[in-house]
Coordinates of C-alpha atoms in Angstrom, one line a residue:
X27 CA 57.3 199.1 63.8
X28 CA 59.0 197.4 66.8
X29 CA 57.5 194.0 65.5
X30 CA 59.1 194.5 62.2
X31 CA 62.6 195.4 63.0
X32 CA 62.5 192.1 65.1
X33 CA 61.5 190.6 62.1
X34 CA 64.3 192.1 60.2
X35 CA 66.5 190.9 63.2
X36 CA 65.7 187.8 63.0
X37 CA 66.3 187.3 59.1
X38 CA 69.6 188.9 59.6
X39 CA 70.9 186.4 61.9
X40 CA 73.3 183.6 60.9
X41 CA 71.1 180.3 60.6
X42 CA 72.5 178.1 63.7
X43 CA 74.0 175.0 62.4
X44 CA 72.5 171.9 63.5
X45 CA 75.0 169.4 64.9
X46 CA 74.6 165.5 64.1
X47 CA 74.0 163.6 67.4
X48 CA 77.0 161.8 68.4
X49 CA 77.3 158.0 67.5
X50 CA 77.5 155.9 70.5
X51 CA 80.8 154.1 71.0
X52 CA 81.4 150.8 70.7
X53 CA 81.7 148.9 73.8
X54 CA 84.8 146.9 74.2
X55 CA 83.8 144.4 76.6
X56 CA 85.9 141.3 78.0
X57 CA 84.7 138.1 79.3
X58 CA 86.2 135.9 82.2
X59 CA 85.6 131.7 82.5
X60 CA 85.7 130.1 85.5
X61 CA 86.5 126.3 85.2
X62 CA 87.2 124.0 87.7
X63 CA 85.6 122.3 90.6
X64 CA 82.8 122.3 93.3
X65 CA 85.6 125.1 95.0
X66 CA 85.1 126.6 92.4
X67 CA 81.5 126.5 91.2
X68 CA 78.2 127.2 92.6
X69 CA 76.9 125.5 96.0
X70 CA 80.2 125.0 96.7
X71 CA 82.6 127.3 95.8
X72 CA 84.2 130.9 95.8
X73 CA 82.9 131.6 91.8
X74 CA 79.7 132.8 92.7
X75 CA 80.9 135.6 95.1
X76 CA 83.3 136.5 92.5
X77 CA 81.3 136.4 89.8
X78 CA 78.4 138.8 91.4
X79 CA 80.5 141.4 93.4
X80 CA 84.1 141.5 92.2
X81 CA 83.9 142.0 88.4
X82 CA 82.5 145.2 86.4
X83 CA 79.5 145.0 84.4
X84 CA 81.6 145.3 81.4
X85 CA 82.9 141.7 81.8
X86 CA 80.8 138.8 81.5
X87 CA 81.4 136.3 84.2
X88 CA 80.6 133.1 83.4
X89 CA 81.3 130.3 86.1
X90 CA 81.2 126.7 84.3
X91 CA 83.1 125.4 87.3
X92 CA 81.2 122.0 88.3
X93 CA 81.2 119.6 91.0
X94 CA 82.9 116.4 91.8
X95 CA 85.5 117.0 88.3
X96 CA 89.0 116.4 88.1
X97 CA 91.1 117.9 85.0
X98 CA 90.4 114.4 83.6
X99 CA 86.3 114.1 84.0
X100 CA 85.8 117.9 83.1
X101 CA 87.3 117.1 80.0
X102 CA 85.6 113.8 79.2
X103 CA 82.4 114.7 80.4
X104 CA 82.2 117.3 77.6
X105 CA 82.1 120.2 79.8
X106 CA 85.5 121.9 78.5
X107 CA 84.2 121.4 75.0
X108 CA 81.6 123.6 76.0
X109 CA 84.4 126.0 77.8
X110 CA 85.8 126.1 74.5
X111 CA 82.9 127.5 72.8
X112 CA 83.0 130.4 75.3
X113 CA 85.9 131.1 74.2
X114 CA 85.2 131.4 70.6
X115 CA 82.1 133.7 71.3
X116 CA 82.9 137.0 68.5
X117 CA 82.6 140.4 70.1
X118 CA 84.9 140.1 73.3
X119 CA 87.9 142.0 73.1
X120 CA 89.8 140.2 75.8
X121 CA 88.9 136.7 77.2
X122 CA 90.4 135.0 80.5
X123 CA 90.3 131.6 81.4
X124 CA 91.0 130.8 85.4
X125 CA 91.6 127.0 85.6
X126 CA 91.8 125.5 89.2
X127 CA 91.7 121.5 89.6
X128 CA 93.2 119.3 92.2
X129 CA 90.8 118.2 94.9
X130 CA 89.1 115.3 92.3
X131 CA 92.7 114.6 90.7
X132 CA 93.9 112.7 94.5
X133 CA 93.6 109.4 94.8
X134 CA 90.7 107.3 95.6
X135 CA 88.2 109.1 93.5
X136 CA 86.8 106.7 90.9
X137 CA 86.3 107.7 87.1
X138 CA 87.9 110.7 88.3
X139 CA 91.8 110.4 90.4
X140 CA 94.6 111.0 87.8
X141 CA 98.2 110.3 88.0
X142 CA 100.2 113.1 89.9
X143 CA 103.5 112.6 88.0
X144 CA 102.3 112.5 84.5
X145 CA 98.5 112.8 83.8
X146 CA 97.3 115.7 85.9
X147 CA 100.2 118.3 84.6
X148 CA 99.6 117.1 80.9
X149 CA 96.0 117.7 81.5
X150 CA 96.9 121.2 83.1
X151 CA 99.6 122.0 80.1
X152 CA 96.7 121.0 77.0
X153 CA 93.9 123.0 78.8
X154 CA 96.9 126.2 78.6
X155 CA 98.1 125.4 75.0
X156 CA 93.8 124.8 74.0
X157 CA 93.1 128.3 75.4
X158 CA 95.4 129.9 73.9
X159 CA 94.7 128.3 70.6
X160 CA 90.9 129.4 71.2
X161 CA 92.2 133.3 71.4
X162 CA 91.8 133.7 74.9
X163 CA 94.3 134.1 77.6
X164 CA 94.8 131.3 80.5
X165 CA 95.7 131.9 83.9
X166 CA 96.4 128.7 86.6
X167 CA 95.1 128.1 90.0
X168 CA 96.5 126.2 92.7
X169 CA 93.8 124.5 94.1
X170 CA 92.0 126.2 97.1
X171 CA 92.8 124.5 100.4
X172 CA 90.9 122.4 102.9
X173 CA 90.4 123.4 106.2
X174 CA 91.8 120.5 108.3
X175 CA 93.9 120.6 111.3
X176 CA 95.9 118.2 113.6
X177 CA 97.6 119.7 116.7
X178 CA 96.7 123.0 115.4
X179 CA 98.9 122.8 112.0
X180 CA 96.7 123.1 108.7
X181 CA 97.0 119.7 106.4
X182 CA 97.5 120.5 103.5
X183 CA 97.5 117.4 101.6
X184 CA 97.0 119.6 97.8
X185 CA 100.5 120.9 98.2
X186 CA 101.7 118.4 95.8
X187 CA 99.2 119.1 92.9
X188 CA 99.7 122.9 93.8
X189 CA 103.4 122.5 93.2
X190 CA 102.4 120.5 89.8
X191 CA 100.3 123.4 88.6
X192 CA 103.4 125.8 89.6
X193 CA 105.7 123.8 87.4
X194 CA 103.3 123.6 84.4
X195 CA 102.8 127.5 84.4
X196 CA 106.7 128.2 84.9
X197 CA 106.8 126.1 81.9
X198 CA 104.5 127.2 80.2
X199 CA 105.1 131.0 81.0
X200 CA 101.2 131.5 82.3
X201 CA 99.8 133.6 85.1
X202 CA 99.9 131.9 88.3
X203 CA 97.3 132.3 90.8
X204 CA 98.6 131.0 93.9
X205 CA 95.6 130.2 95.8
X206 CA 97.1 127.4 97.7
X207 CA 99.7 129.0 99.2
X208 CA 97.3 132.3 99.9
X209 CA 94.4 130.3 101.5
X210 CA 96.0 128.1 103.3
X211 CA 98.5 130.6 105.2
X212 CA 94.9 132.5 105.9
X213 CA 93.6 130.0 107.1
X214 CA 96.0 128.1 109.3
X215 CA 96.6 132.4 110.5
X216 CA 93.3 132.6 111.7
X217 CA 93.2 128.7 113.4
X218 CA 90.6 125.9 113.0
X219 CA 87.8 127.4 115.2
X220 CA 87.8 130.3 113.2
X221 CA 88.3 128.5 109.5
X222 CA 84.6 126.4 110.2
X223 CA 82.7 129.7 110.1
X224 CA 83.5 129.0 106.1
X225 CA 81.7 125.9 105.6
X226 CA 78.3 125.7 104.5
X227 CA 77.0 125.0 107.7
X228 CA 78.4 124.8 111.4
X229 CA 79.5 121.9 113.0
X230 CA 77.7 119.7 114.1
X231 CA 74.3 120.7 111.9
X232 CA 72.6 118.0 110.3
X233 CA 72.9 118.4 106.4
X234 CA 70.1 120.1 104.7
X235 CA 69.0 116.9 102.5
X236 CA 69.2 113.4 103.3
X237 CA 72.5 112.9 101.8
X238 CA 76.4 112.0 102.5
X239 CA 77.9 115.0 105.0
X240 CA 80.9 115.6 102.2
X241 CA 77.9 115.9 99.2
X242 CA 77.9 119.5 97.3
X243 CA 75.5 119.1 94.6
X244 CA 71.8 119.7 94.2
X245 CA 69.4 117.5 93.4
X246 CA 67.7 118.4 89.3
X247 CA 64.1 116.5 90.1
X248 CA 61.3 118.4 90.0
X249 CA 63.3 121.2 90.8
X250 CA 67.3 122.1 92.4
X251 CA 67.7 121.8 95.9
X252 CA 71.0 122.4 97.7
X253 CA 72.9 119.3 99.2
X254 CA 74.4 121.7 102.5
X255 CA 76.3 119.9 104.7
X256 CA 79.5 121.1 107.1
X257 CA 82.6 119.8 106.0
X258 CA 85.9 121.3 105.8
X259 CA 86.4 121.7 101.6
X260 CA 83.3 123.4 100.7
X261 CA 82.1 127.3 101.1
X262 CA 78.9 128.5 102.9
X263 CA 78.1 132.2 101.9
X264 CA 81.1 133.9 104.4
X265 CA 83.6 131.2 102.9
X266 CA 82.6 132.5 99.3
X267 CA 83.2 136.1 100.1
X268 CA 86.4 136.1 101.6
X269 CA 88.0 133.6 99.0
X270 CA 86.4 135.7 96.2
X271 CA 88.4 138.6 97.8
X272 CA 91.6 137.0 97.6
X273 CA 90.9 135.8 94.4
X274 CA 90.2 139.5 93.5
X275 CA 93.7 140.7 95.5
X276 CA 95.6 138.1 93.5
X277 CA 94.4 138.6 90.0
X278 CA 94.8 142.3 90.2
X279 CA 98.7 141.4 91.4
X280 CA 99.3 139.2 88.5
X281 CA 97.1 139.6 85.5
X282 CA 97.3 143.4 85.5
X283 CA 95.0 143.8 82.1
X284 CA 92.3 142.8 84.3
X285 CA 92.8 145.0 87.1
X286 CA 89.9 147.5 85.3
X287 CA 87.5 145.0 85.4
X288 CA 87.8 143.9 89.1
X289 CA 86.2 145.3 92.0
X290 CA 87.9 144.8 95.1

C-alpha cells in the first residue's frame, strides 16, 4: 500500500522543468603591439618582462620590437608592414600600438640615422595617422634612456628626440608615454653604480659570444644564441623588470582603457 501511494505521489508532482545550459559569453579580448627597438624587444629590452608578467591573459601581447631599427629601417625593412597586419587581425575589440624609437634615429648609424628636425617626427606622425587608419589606437614613447654618467650627472643625449616625440603627440593629440623623462630621473636617482646592475652583464664580464661589447642580437645559425655583453643601453633580466614596471605605472596613468588589462 505504502509503495503505491508513493507511486501516486510521485505522478502527482509537477514535472521539474529542465533549464537550457547557459551559452558561454563571448570573450572580448584586446591586443597590445610593441614596436620599436632592441629597448624594446627581446635580448635587449624591457618588452619581454612586460609582455609575460604585466598584461592579463585576455590581451595578446605581441612584441615585434627588433634590434638595431630606427623609425626609418623598421619601416623599410618591411617590419611595420607586418605591424600593420596585426592590426588588422578580426576579433580584438580594442588594439594598442606602443611605438618607442630614437636610439637608431642619432647620428652615425648607417642605413639607419634620420634627420632630427624633419624626418624622424614625420616618421613618428605617419606611424600615428597609419594606426589609426588600421582601427587601432597609438600611444608614443620617448625613448628609454642610457645609463651614462660624467661627474655623477646622467647624459642624456635622447632628450632631443624625446622632446620630438612630445611635440608630434601634442600635435597629434596621442597618449604620451614619457619614458625618457621617467627612466632617466630613476636612474640618475639611484646613481651609476647602482644603474649597471641593469645591463646584461656586469662590468667588466667578457661578452657571452665572440662579438662587439655594444652587440644585442643573436646569432640564427644552426640555432639562436644570445650576443650578452655589458653596456649601458641594453637590459639584463633586473633591467627588464623594473622598466616593464614603469612602463606598467605609466600606461595605467595615461591610457586608462587599458588599466584592466595591466598587472602592476
Amino acid at each position: 500500500m505504502r509503495s503505491l501511494a508513493f507511486a501516486a505521489m510521485l505522478l502527482a508532482a509537477p514535472a521539474v522543468a529542465q533549464t537550457a545550459p547557459e551559452a558561454p559569453r563571448p570573450i572580448a579580448a584586446s591586443k597590445i603591439i610593441l614596436v620599436g627597438d632592441s629597448t624594446t624587444a627581446v635580448i635587449g629590452g624591457w618588452g619581454p618582462s612586460f609582455c609575460a608578467y604585466h598584461v592579463t591573459s585576455f590581451a595578446a601581447c605581441v612584441n615585434l620590437a627588433r634590434g638595431g631599427r630606427s623609425s626609418g629601417s623598421y619601416r623599410a625593412e618591411g617590419s611595420w608592414d607586418l605591424a600593420l597586419a596585426e592590426m588588422r587581425t578580426p576579433g580584438y575589440k580594442n588594439v594598442w600600438v606602443l611605438i618607442q624609437f630614437g636610439h637608431n634615429d642619432q647620428p652615425g648609424k648607417p642605413g639607419r640615422s634620420t634627420d632630427l628636425a624633419t624626418e624622424f617626427p614625420l616618421n613618428m606622425a605617419r606611424y600615428v595617422d597609419e594606426v589609426r587608419a588600421a582601427g587601432a589606437k597609438p600611444v608614443l614613447l620617448t625613448p628609454l634612456t642610457r645609463r651614462m654618467f660624467k661627474d655623477g650627472r646622467l647624459q642624456n643625449d635622447l632628450d632631443p628626440w624625446a622632446a620630438a616625440i612630445r611635440k608630434v603627440a601634442a600635435e597629434k593629440k596621442v597618449p604620451l608615454l614619457d619614458l625618457n623623462a621617467e627612466s632617466s630621473a630613476a636612474v640618475q636617482a639611484m646613481g651609476e653604480a647602482a644603474a649597471d646592475r641593469f645591463a646584461q652583464l656586469r662590468p667588466g664580464s667578457a661578452p657571452v659570444a665572440p662579438v662587439p661589447a655594444t652587440a644585442t642580437e643573436v646569432e640564427v645559425q644552426p640555432m639562436a644564441q644570445p650576443k650578452l655583453s655589458f653596456d649601458r643601453t641594453h637590459l639584463g633580466i633586473e633591467g627588464a623588470n623594473y622598466f616593464a614596471a614603469m612602463v606598467t605605472r605609466e600606461l595605467a596613468a595615461v591610457v586608462p582603457g587599458m588599466r584592466p588589462l595591466l598587472v602592476r
